[in-house]
Short mmCIF file of C-alpha atoms (C1' of nucleotides) in Angstrom, two decimals:
data_model
loop_
_atom_site.label_atom_id
_atom_site.label_comp_id
_atom_site.label_asym_id
_atom_site.label_seq_id
_atom_site.Cartn_x
_atom_site.Cartn_y
_atom_site.Cartn_z
CA MET A 1 59.00 -100.45 185.84
CA GLN A 2 61.59 -103.57 185.15
CA ASN A 3 62.58 -101.60 182.59
CA SER A 4 66.61 -101.46 182.11
CA ILE A 5 66.53 -97.60 181.06
CA VAL A 6 64.21 -96.15 183.79
CA GLU A 7 66.52 -98.67 186.95
CA LYS A 8 68.77 -95.74 187.76
CA LEU A 9 65.89 -92.61 188.13
CA PRO A 10 64.03 -92.11 191.12
CA ARG A 11 60.68 -93.93 191.84
CA TYR A 12 58.68 -91.46 191.23
CA GLU A 13 59.93 -91.15 187.54
CA GLN A 14 59.43 -94.42 187.40
CA VAL A 15 55.95 -94.28 188.73
CA ARG A 16 55.50 -91.93 185.89
CA TYR A 17 57.15 -93.57 183.40
CA ASP A 18 55.00 -96.20 183.91
CA LEU A 19 51.55 -94.67 183.76
CA GLN A 20 52.53 -92.75 180.89
CA GLN A 21 52.64 -96.43 178.77
CA LYS A 22 48.97 -96.52 180.91
CA LEU A 23 47.98 -93.90 179.06
CA ILE A 24 49.34 -94.75 176.07
CA ALA A 25 48.05 -97.67 175.94
CA GLN A 26 44.28 -96.54 176.94
CA ILE A 27 44.10 -98.39 179.62
CA TRP A 28 41.86 -95.91 180.86
CA GLY A 29 39.29 -93.52 178.89
CA SER A 30 39.33 -89.99 177.94
CA ASP A 31 37.92 -88.62 181.41
CA GLU A 32 37.64 -91.66 183.44
CA SER A 33 38.84 -91.42 187.06
CA ILE A 34 42.75 -93.16 187.85
CA PRO A 35 42.60 -95.55 190.56
CA ASN A 36 42.99 -93.46 193.68
CA GLU A 37 46.39 -92.32 195.16
CA GLN A 38 46.61 -95.11 197.76
CA GLU A 39 45.25 -97.47 195.77
CA LEU A 40 48.53 -96.85 193.34
CA ALA A 41 50.68 -96.41 196.19
CA ASP A 42 49.68 -100.37 197.01
CA GLU A 43 50.49 -100.86 193.59
CA TYR A 44 53.55 -98.90 192.86
CA GLN A 45 54.35 -100.45 196.76
CA VAL A 46 55.12 -96.55 197.24
CA SER A 47 53.74 -94.28 199.59
CA VAL A 48 51.76 -92.24 199.22
CA GLY A 49 53.69 -88.87 198.54
CA THR A 50 55.38 -90.85 195.81
CA ILE A 51 52.21 -91.64 193.78
CA ARG A 52 51.00 -87.37 194.33
CA LYS A 53 54.78 -86.95 192.88
CA ALA A 54 54.50 -88.43 189.85
CA ILE A 55 50.96 -87.50 189.14
CA ASP A 56 51.86 -83.73 189.06
CA LEU A 57 54.24 -84.46 186.54
CA LEU A 58 51.78 -85.75 184.23
CA VAL A 59 49.57 -83.20 185.80
CA ALA A 60 52.12 -80.04 184.02
CA ASP A 61 52.26 -82.12 181.08
CA GLY A 62 48.85 -81.89 180.22
CA LEU A 63 47.99 -85.19 180.08
CA LEU A 64 46.02 -85.92 183.82
CA VAL A 65 43.81 -83.54 185.67
CA LYS A 66 42.83 -83.84 189.05
CA GLN A 67 39.73 -82.65 190.85
CA GLN A 68 39.47 -82.44 194.64
CA GLY A 69 36.83 -84.94 195.96
CA LYS A 70 36.12 -86.39 192.93
CA GLY A 71 39.83 -88.39 191.80
CA THR A 72 42.34 -87.71 188.71
CA PHE A 73 40.97 -88.17 185.60
CA VAL A 74 42.54 -88.56 181.50
CA ARG A 75 43.01 -85.52 179.52
CA TYR A 76 44.28 -86.03 176.06
CA PRO A 77 46.17 -82.52 175.55
CA ASP A 78 44.30 -80.47 172.39
CA PHE A 79 46.73 -78.49 171.52
CA SER A 80 44.33 -75.18 172.26
CA SER A 81 47.82 -73.04 171.34
CA SER A 82 48.32 -74.19 168.45
CA LEU A 83 49.43 -70.79 166.02
CA ILE A 84 46.53 -72.28 163.43
CA ARG A 85 43.63 -71.52 165.58
CA PHE A 86 44.15 -67.94 165.88
CA PHE A 87 43.15 -67.22 161.91
CA ARG A 88 40.40 -65.23 163.03
CA TYR A 89 37.26 -65.75 161.50
CA ARG A 90 33.92 -64.69 162.50
CA ASN A 91 30.31 -64.99 161.74
CA SER A 92 27.96 -62.12 160.49
CA THR A 93 26.61 -62.02 164.63
CA GLY A 94 30.63 -62.35 165.32
CA LYS A 95 30.64 -65.07 167.18
CA GLN A 96 34.65 -66.90 166.31
CA ILE A 97 33.50 -70.26 163.63
CA ILE A 98 35.21 -72.86 164.13
CA PRO A 99 36.68 -74.63 160.79
CA GLU A 100 36.33 -77.75 160.01
CA GLY A 101 38.95 -80.60 158.65
CA VAL A 102 39.02 -81.63 154.77
CA VAL A 103 41.17 -83.84 153.50
CA HIS A 104 42.13 -84.21 150.03
CA LYS A 105 44.83 -86.39 148.85
CA VAL A 106 46.85 -89.08 150.75
CA THR A 107 49.02 -90.36 149.48
CA TYR A 108 52.44 -93.03 149.81
CA LEU A 109 56.17 -91.61 149.43
CA GLU A 110 57.78 -94.47 148.71
CA ASN A 111 61.34 -93.01 148.50
CA GLY A 112 60.24 -90.51 150.64
CA ASP A 113 61.09 -86.56 149.78
CA GLU A 114 64.38 -84.78 150.77
CA ARG A 115 63.85 -81.70 151.59
CA ILE A 116 60.41 -82.91 153.85
CA ASN A 117 62.96 -86.01 155.16
CA GLY A 118 65.79 -83.51 155.80
CA VAL A 119 63.83 -81.00 158.07
CA MET A 120 62.71 -84.01 160.03
CA HIS A 121 66.06 -85.46 160.23
CA ARG A 122 65.53 -88.45 158.62
CA LEU A 123 67.23 -90.38 155.98
CA ILE A 124 66.68 -88.73 152.82
CA GLN A 125 64.90 -91.88 150.81
CA ALA A 126 62.72 -92.96 154.49
CA PRO A 127 59.59 -93.47 153.00
CA LEU A 128 56.52 -90.92 153.93
CA ILE A 129 53.36 -90.51 154.44
CA TYR A 130 51.45 -87.56 152.67
CA ILE A 131 48.50 -85.89 152.98
CA GLU A 132 46.47 -82.59 151.44
CA ARG A 133 44.34 -80.74 154.12
CA THR A 134 42.32 -77.42 154.19
CA ARG A 135 40.63 -76.16 157.37
CA GLU A 136 36.90 -74.47 155.33
CA ILE A 137 34.07 -72.01 156.85
CA GLY A 138 30.82 -72.62 154.76
CA GLN A 139 33.07 -73.78 150.90
CA LYS A 140 36.16 -70.96 152.03
CA VAL A 141 39.04 -72.23 152.85
CA LEU A 142 40.96 -71.19 155.65
CA VAL A 143 43.95 -72.84 155.90
CA SER A 144 45.91 -74.88 153.05
CA GLU A 145 47.86 -77.32 155.15
CA LYS A 146 50.34 -80.14 153.89
CA ILE A 147 51.22 -82.86 156.16
CA TRP A 148 54.22 -85.72 155.66
CA LEU A 149 53.95 -88.71 158.58
CA PRO A 150 57.01 -91.49 159.17
CA LYS A 151 55.26 -94.31 156.70
CA GLU A 152 56.87 -97.02 159.97
CA HIS A 153 54.19 -95.43 162.57
CA PHE A 154 51.17 -94.41 160.00
CA PHE A 155 50.97 -96.60 157.29
CA GLN A 156 47.11 -97.85 158.55
CA LEU A 157 46.05 -94.52 157.35
CA LEU A 158 46.70 -95.94 153.59
CA ASN A 159 43.84 -97.90 154.08
CA ILE A 160 41.39 -95.40 155.11
CA PRO A 161 38.94 -93.63 152.52
CA LEU A 162 39.36 -89.81 152.50
CA SER A 163 35.17 -89.25 153.34
CA ASN A 164 36.23 -91.40 156.51
CA PHE A 165 38.93 -88.84 157.84
CA ASP A 166 37.96 -87.24 160.94
CA ASN A 167 37.66 -83.37 161.33
CA LEU A 168 40.98 -83.73 163.81
CA LEU A 169 43.80 -85.36 162.83
CA TYR A 170 45.04 -86.10 165.90
CA PRO A 171 43.00 -87.67 167.88
CA MET A 172 43.20 -90.30 164.39
CA TYR A 173 46.49 -91.14 165.13
CA ARG A 174 45.97 -91.85 168.14
CA ARG A 175 42.56 -94.02 167.47
CA GLU A 176 44.01 -95.90 164.02
CA CYS A 177 47.77 -96.11 164.79
CA GLY A 178 48.51 -95.55 168.55
CA GLN A 179 50.16 -92.39 167.98
CA LEU A 180 49.77 -89.57 170.83
CA VAL A 181 51.21 -86.09 169.93
CA VAL A 182 51.71 -84.64 173.27
CA SER A 183 54.22 -82.03 172.15
CA ALA A 184 55.05 -79.30 168.89
CA LYS A 185 56.74 -76.85 167.99
CA GLU A 186 55.77 -74.06 165.06
CA GLN A 187 57.55 -71.11 163.35
CA LEU A 188 55.86 -68.86 161.95
CA SER A 189 56.52 -66.26 158.96
CA PHE A 190 55.85 -64.50 156.39
CA LEU A 191 55.46 -65.52 152.63
CA THR A 192 55.05 -62.76 149.24
CA ASN A 193 54.05 -64.59 146.19
CA TYR A 194 52.53 -67.76 147.63
CA PHE A 195 50.46 -70.42 145.59
CA ASP A 196 48.39 -72.84 146.67
CA THR A 197 46.11 -74.54 144.47
CA TYR A 198 43.47 -74.69 148.06
CA LEU A 199 43.79 -70.96 148.84
CA PRO A 200 43.32 -68.67 146.47
CA LEU A 201 45.06 -65.16 147.25
CA GLN A 202 45.37 -62.18 144.99
CA GLN A 203 48.15 -60.96 143.25
CA THR A 204 49.69 -58.65 145.66
CA GLU A 205 48.46 -60.79 148.62
CA SER A 206 50.49 -61.72 151.57
CA ALA A 207 50.59 -65.67 152.92
CA VAL A 208 51.65 -66.56 156.60
CA LYS A 209 53.05 -69.87 156.47
CA ILE A 210 53.13 -71.94 159.72
CA CYS A 211 55.82 -75.65 160.48
CA ARG A 212 54.65 -77.40 162.50
CA PHE A 213 56.84 -79.86 164.41
CA ALA A 214 54.91 -82.36 166.50
CA TYR A 215 56.37 -84.53 169.18
CA GLY A 216 55.12 -88.19 170.98
CA ILE A 217 55.06 -88.77 174.08
CA ASN A 218 58.99 -89.71 174.22
CA GLY A 219 60.14 -87.16 171.69
CA GLU A 220 59.95 -88.44 169.21
CA LEU A 221 59.23 -86.92 165.67
CA LEU A 222 55.86 -87.84 164.66
CA GLU A 223 54.52 -85.18 161.69
CA TYR A 224 55.72 -82.56 160.32
CA ARG A 225 53.13 -80.07 158.56
CA GLU A 226 53.27 -76.96 156.91
CA SER A 227 50.18 -74.78 157.02
CA TYR A 228 49.18 -71.83 154.35
CA GLY A 229 46.36 -68.54 155.54
CA ARG A 230 46.45 -65.30 154.75
CA ALA A 231 48.04 -62.53 156.56
CA SER A 232 45.60 -60.71 156.52
CA GLU A 233 43.66 -62.39 158.82
CA PHE A 234 45.67 -63.78 160.89
CA PHE A 235 45.70 -62.81 164.35
CA TYR A 236 47.90 -65.18 167.34
CA GLU A 237 48.23 -63.95 171.29
CA THR A 238 50.39 -65.45 173.92
CA PHE A 239 51.83 -65.57 177.23
CA ILE A 240 55.58 -64.80 178.33
CA HIS A 241 55.97 -67.13 181.08
CA MET B 1 53.07 -62.81 206.69
CA GLN B 2 50.42 -61.28 208.87
CA ASN B 3 49.04 -60.00 206.16
CA SER B 4 44.81 -60.10 205.65
CA ILE B 5 44.78 -61.20 202.35
CA VAL B 6 46.82 -63.92 202.80
CA GLU B 7 45.01 -65.04 205.86
CA LYS B 8 43.25 -67.62 204.57
CA LEU B 9 45.68 -69.47 202.14
CA PRO B 10 47.98 -72.48 202.19
CA ARG B 11 51.02 -71.83 204.20
CA TYR B 12 52.86 -72.81 201.14
CA GLU B 13 51.17 -69.97 199.42
CA GLN B 14 51.80 -67.61 201.89
CA VAL B 15 55.79 -68.60 202.38
CA ARG B 16 55.40 -67.86 198.82
CA TYR B 17 54.01 -64.54 198.82
CA ASP B 18 56.68 -63.23 201.30
CA LEU B 19 59.65 -65.22 199.87
CA GLN B 20 57.90 -63.25 196.73
CA GLN B 21 58.20 -59.69 198.33
CA LYS B 22 61.50 -60.20 199.43
CA LEU B 23 63.10 -61.20 196.08
CA ILE B 24 60.59 -57.57 194.59
CA ALA B 25 62.18 -55.76 197.32
CA GLN B 26 65.95 -57.10 196.26
CA ILE B 27 66.31 -58.57 200.09
CA TRP B 28 68.97 -60.79 198.30
CA GLY B 29 70.72 -59.88 195.29
CA SER B 30 70.91 -61.27 191.64
CA ASP B 31 72.53 -65.10 191.49
CA GLU B 32 72.86 -64.98 194.87
CA SER B 33 72.36 -67.24 197.18
CA ILE B 34 68.79 -67.25 199.35
CA PRO B 35 68.96 -68.81 202.82
CA ASN B 36 68.79 -73.39 203.14
CA GLU B 37 65.47 -75.02 203.17
CA GLN B 38 65.99 -75.43 207.47
CA GLU B 39 66.45 -72.14 207.82
CA LEU B 40 63.68 -70.74 206.10
CA ALA B 41 61.61 -73.56 207.91
CA ASP B 42 62.89 -72.37 211.05
CA GLU B 43 61.94 -69.12 210.12
CA TYR B 44 58.71 -69.44 208.98
CA GLN B 45 57.82 -71.75 211.81
CA VAL B 46 56.77 -74.77 209.09
CA SER B 47 58.27 -78.19 208.28
CA VAL B 48 61.17 -77.75 205.25
CA GLY B 49 58.96 -79.53 202.97
CA THR B 50 56.42 -76.50 203.65
CA ILE B 51 58.75 -74.95 202.42
CA ARG B 52 60.23 -76.72 199.53
CA LYS B 53 56.78 -76.32 198.29
CA ALA B 54 56.95 -72.36 198.15
CA ILE B 55 60.01 -72.69 196.57
CA ASP B 56 59.37 -75.22 194.09
CA LEU B 57 56.34 -72.42 193.23
CA LEU B 58 58.84 -69.10 192.55
CA VAL B 59 61.29 -71.81 190.43
CA ALA B 60 58.07 -72.58 188.44
CA ASP B 61 57.55 -68.59 187.89
CA GLY B 62 60.98 -68.56 187.05
CA LEU B 63 61.90 -66.03 190.13
CA LEU B 64 64.02 -68.57 191.93
CA VAL B 65 66.33 -71.64 190.40
CA LYS B 66 67.77 -74.46 192.61
CA GLN B 67 71.12 -76.03 192.38
CA GLN B 68 72.11 -79.45 193.68
CA GLY B 69 74.93 -79.03 196.56
CA LYS B 70 74.72 -75.65 196.43
CA GLY B 71 71.96 -73.26 196.88
CA THR B 72 69.06 -71.77 195.78
CA PHE B 73 69.71 -68.89 194.02
CA VAL B 74 67.80 -65.81 192.66
CA ARG B 75 66.96 -65.63 189.05
CA TYR B 76 64.93 -62.12 187.53
CA PRO B 77 62.24 -63.11 184.25
CA ASP B 78 64.52 -62.13 180.85
CA PHE B 79 61.23 -62.49 178.78
CA SER B 80 63.23 -64.58 176.28
CA SER B 81 60.73 -66.04 174.72
CA SER B 82 59.54 -62.41 173.84
CA LEU B 83 57.70 -61.86 170.29
CA ILE B 84 60.40 -58.93 169.58
CA ARG B 85 62.83 -61.19 169.80
CA PHE B 86 61.71 -63.19 167.03
CA PHE B 87 62.59 -60.55 164.35
CA ARG B 88 65.44 -61.81 162.50
CA TYR B 89 68.82 -60.07 161.72
CA ARG B 90 72.07 -61.54 161.15
CA ASN B 91 75.46 -60.40 160.22
CA SER B 92 77.52 -61.34 156.93
CA THR B 93 79.16 -64.39 159.00
CA GLY B 94 75.51 -65.53 160.27
CA LYS B 95 75.32 -65.09 163.83
CA GLN B 96 72.30 -63.20 165.46
CA ILE B 97 73.03 -59.82 166.54
CA ILE B 98 71.08 -58.38 169.50
CA PRO B 99 69.45 -54.80 168.80
CA GLU B 100 69.96 -51.93 170.99
CA GLY B 101 67.29 -50.29 172.41
CA VAL B 102 66.99 -46.27 172.05
CA VAL B 103 64.70 -44.13 173.99
CA HIS B 104 63.82 -40.93 171.53
CA LYS B 105 61.03 -39.65 173.91
CA VAL B 106 59.69 -39.86 177.16
CA THR B 107 56.99 -37.37 177.90
CA TYR B 108 54.33 -37.46 180.56
CA LEU B 109 50.29 -37.29 179.35
CA GLU B 110 48.34 -35.56 182.50
CA ASN B 111 45.08 -36.36 181.04
CA GLY B 112 45.60 -39.77 179.72
CA ASP B 113 44.38 -41.31 175.91
CA GLU B 114 41.76 -42.03 175.70
CA ARG B 115 42.42 -45.02 173.21
CA ILE B 116 45.82 -46.34 174.95
CA ASN B 117 43.85 -46.05 178.53
CA GLY B 118 40.92 -48.46 177.01
CA VAL B 119 43.67 -51.16 176.27
CA MET B 120 44.72 -51.23 179.52
CA HIS B 121 41.44 -50.52 181.60
CA ARG B 122 42.15 -47.99 183.24
CA LEU B 123 39.97 -44.72 182.99
CA ILE B 124 39.66 -42.56 179.98
CA GLN B 125 41.88 -39.06 181.69
CA ALA B 126 44.83 -41.34 184.27
CA PRO B 127 47.31 -39.92 183.76
CA LEU B 128 50.12 -41.94 181.44
CA ILE B 129 53.69 -42.10 180.66
CA TYR B 130 54.68 -42.15 176.83
CA ILE B 131 58.38 -43.38 175.20
CA GLU B 132 59.46 -43.73 172.32
CA ARG B 133 61.91 -46.38 171.47
CA THR B 134 63.70 -47.84 168.21
CA ARG B 135 65.44 -51.32 168.52
CA GLU B 136 68.57 -51.43 166.31
CA ILE B 137 71.72 -52.42 164.53
CA GLY B 138 74.00 -50.11 163.56
CA GLN B 139 72.09 -47.43 162.29
CA LYS B 140 69.53 -49.12 160.89
CA VAL B 141 65.48 -49.55 162.63
CA LEU B 142 64.56 -52.96 163.40
CA VAL B 143 62.17 -52.39 165.54
CA SER B 144 59.66 -49.23 166.22
CA GLU B 145 58.18 -49.10 170.02
CA LYS B 146 55.21 -47.50 171.59
CA ILE B 147 55.29 -47.66 175.41
CA TRP B 148 52.33 -46.37 177.43
CA LEU B 149 52.95 -46.39 181.83
CA PRO B 150 50.98 -46.23 184.42
CA LYS B 151 52.24 -42.54 185.70
CA GLU B 152 51.90 -43.55 189.93
CA HIS B 153 54.04 -46.28 189.18
CA PHE B 154 56.02 -45.01 186.96
CA PHE B 155 56.54 -40.96 187.78
CA GLN B 156 61.03 -41.34 188.18
CA LEU B 157 61.51 -41.91 184.64
CA LEU B 158 60.08 -38.61 183.91
CA ASN B 159 63.46 -37.44 185.62
CA ILE B 160 66.15 -39.09 184.03
CA PRO B 161 67.79 -37.65 180.55
CA LEU B 162 66.82 -39.70 177.55
CA SER B 163 70.83 -40.95 177.21
CA ASN B 164 70.71 -42.57 180.63
CA PHE B 165 68.05 -44.50 179.51
CA ASP B 166 69.57 -48.88 179.94
CA ASN B 167 69.85 -51.01 176.89
CA LEU B 168 66.75 -52.96 178.02
CA LEU B 169 63.97 -50.80 180.28
CA TYR B 170 62.66 -53.99 182.02
CA PRO B 171 66.34 -53.57 184.84
CA MET B 172 65.44 -50.31 184.90
CA TYR B 173 61.47 -50.46 185.83
CA ARG B 174 62.67 -52.06 188.33
CA ARG B 175 65.48 -50.61 189.53
CA GLU B 176 64.60 -46.88 189.22
CA CYS B 177 60.33 -47.61 190.40
CA GLY B 178 60.20 -50.86 192.09
CA GLN B 179 58.37 -52.62 189.47
CA LEU B 180 59.27 -55.85 188.36
CA VAL B 181 57.44 -57.33 185.32
CA VAL B 182 57.30 -61.17 185.54
CA SER B 183 54.63 -62.44 182.63
CA ALA B 184 52.87 -60.67 179.50
CA LYS B 185 50.77 -61.39 176.91
CA GLU B 186 51.63 -60.57 173.74
CA GLN B 187 49.24 -60.36 170.57
CA LEU B 188 50.73 -60.26 166.97
CA SER B 189 49.27 -59.29 163.50
CA PHE B 190 50.06 -58.08 160.43
CA LEU B 191 49.85 -54.77 158.53
CA THR B 192 49.25 -53.18 155.52
CA ASN B 193 49.68 -48.95 155.02
CA TYR B 194 51.79 -48.58 157.94
CA PHE B 195 53.15 -45.33 159.14
CA ASP B 196 55.95 -45.50 160.92
CA THR B 197 58.65 -41.87 161.69
CA TYR B 198 61.46 -44.27 162.63
CA LEU B 199 60.78 -47.89 160.48
CA PRO B 200 60.60 -46.85 156.87
CA LEU B 201 58.97 -49.09 154.76
CA GLN B 202 57.75 -49.54 151.17
CA GLN B 203 55.15 -48.62 149.62
CA THR B 204 53.63 -52.60 149.14
CA GLU B 205 55.48 -53.27 152.09
CA SER B 206 53.54 -54.85 155.40
CA ALA B 207 54.21 -55.14 158.96
CA VAL B 208 54.28 -57.03 161.44
CA LYS B 209 52.52 -55.40 165.02
CA ILE B 210 53.21 -57.23 168.08
CA CYS B 211 50.62 -55.73 171.44
CA ARG B 212 52.31 -56.76 174.65
CA PHE B 213 50.14 -56.73 177.98
CA ALA B 214 53.29 -56.29 180.98
CA TYR B 215 52.12 -57.89 184.29
CA GLY B 216 53.91 -57.42 187.28
CA ILE B 217 53.85 -60.65 190.37
CA ASN B 218 50.68 -59.74 191.34
CA GLY B 219 49.05 -59.43 188.13
CA GLU B 220 48.68 -55.95 187.98
CA LEU B 221 48.84 -54.40 184.47
CA LEU B 222 52.57 -52.73 184.31
CA GLU B 223 53.31 -51.75 180.80
CA TYR B 224 51.05 -51.33 177.87
CA ARG B 225 53.20 -51.32 174.24
CA GLU B 226 52.65 -51.71 169.92
CA SER B 227 56.01 -53.52 168.51
CA TYR B 228 56.28 -52.33 164.86
CA GLY B 229 58.45 -54.28 162.58
CA ARG B 230 58.67 -55.38 158.82
CA ALA B 231 57.00 -58.46 157.97
CA SER B 232 59.48 -59.89 155.75
CA GLU B 233 62.16 -59.93 158.67
CA PHE B 234 59.59 -61.49 160.95
CA PHE B 235 60.26 -65.48 162.52
CA TYR B 236 58.75 -66.81 165.18
CA GLU B 237 58.94 -70.31 166.83
CA THR B 238 56.73 -71.91 169.52
CA PHE B 239 56.38 -74.92 171.90
CA ILE B 240 53.30 -75.31 172.67
CA HIS B 241 53.14 -78.22 175.87
"C1'" DA C 1 84.02 -83.51 206.81
"C1'" DA C 2 80.79 -80.37 206.17
"C1'" DG C 3 76.53 -78.21 203.75
"C1'" DT C 4 73.07 -78.33 200.23
"C1'" DG C 5 69.11 -79.53 197.64
"C1'" DG C 6 67.14 -84.54 196.01
"C1'" DT C 7 64.00 -88.30 197.28
"C1'" DC C 8 61.08 -90.65 200.40
"C1'" DT C 9 58.69 -92.37 203.83
"C1'" DA C 10 54.32 -92.79 206.75
"C1'" DG C 11 51.77 -90.82 209.30
"C1'" DA C 12 47.87 -86.85 210.12
"C1'" DC C 13 44.49 -84.04 209.33
"C1'" DC C 14 41.44 -80.65 206.13
"C1'" DA C 15 38.13 -79.45 202.75
"C1'" DC C 16 35.39 -81.19 199.01
"C1'" DA C 17 32.31 -84.03 195.66
"C1'" DA C 18 29.13 -88.27 195.98
"C1'" DC C 19 25.21 -90.31 197.60
"C1'" DT D 1 28.27 -90.57 205.44
"C1'" DT D 2 32.71 -92.52 203.01
"C1'" DG D 3 36.25 -91.47 199.38
"C1'" DT D 4 38.47 -88.25 196.97
"C1'" DG D 5 42.26 -85.00 196.77
"C1'" DG D 6 45.14 -81.19 199.37
"C1'" DT D 7 47.75 -79.68 203.46
"C1'" DC D 8 51.80 -80.51 206.79
"C1'" DT D 9 54.38 -82.93 209.34
"C1'" DA D 10 58.97 -84.85 211.22
"C1'" DG D 11 61.71 -87.34 209.99
"C1'" DA D 12 65.70 -90.21 207.14
"C1'" DC D 13 68.87 -90.87 203.82
"C1'" DC D 14 70.72 -90.20 199.19
"C1'" DA D 15 73.73 -87.28 195.48
"C1'" DC D 16 76.30 -83.14 194.96
"C1'" DT D 17 79.65 -78.89 195.94
"C1'" DT D 18 82.50 -77.42 198.18
"C1'" DC D 19 86.63 -76.80 201.46
#
DNA sequence: AAGTGGTCTAGACCACAAC
DNA sequence: TTGTGGTCTAGACCACTTC
């Protein structure tokens, strides 16, 4: 709270910021209730209304959920609206299947990558970690992913054996590296003549390319990811407003 | 306010609903200031805080904007995030060009259309208005659109000559039919072998199909629209969270 | 100086959940 | 019954805009 950065901000923004820091530091576990509004009001020496406003902001951010009569709970974002979840796959009974994430390669690019550091707005030679990953159903590759991470935030991943990588990466980022992804930008385009080691396409087959920029709680870019899949298998739904 | 539908709702929801109705009825013009918070509090016989909460909801909905020191203003949604605005077209200098909407046909389907009434969850034979429209740059067709509207809400359009249709349809819906579109759902998929009278594609060319369901302020379905464009010209960007 | 929205308080009472 | 968040009030003072 005594941070000079936040000194001129409204009290509810200061409270919000402090609660946010505690959420990153995992003071409270997932799906665990945080202190009630009166306790927080006493702790921060503000009125309950001010606490409510701070909490409402974090709820709007998807970091907290409120349940009347029970309490306010931690809820880390799940990216359920991510485009890459929209590749349609169903089993023989018509049910949607959730693909398995498989990490094939994790390497350290000491001198970075010019193109990638460019799109990430970093210094050309800034070191990167590079990951190749697929999403599969059975043995069939649904999506091929190339992932680049700033080495300074994710060096811990280099010591983890491939077989120990989780199905989902974002919870791993948080657990192993203390990096919490809370928002992202995704760009979708359509490619012809795409070749990928992991994703065999017919000569005439088209691909969907999704570029994702994933951001941390303070808006810093944590990850750049390119995902490729079959255009014919893609179906995307979005809500405007 | 004395509407039975809203009797059990919180005061701020009742106020919100009433203000919403006034916005639809165009009590205040676009970009005109609505009464200040104290005046509204007096009018509705609630405290200023309750008025603020109602207004904040309408701001979150994109129907109002607040400006400190000036007032609160009407701001009808503009659908700037619509997928179909993401067909990439640039002129020779690299600037993005805004396509022109051209209405080619407006017809009355007295007995509806089985497939369309199905996806719109209406009775199979419910009457529809059908519109064919393109979005063009110069003489080049960028997007071909098929639009279906419930006849009961849009019959006024049948009396308007094609040449009098505006570049944008939603402001027309509001002006001519009193129907305000505030939200939408869009579904994107890729097609091969698509044929369209207005959009000539090469034999091997792929198309993007966007199905839009547009909703009114009370959540009722006002429009179903299918838009088709060239896959190679499509670029979509979205923000998650 | 006057008017607007922005922040903040210190309470009251209600509705829901758990024991 | 107790504790939680949900609603609502009636003010105070601040910050920005306009005149």
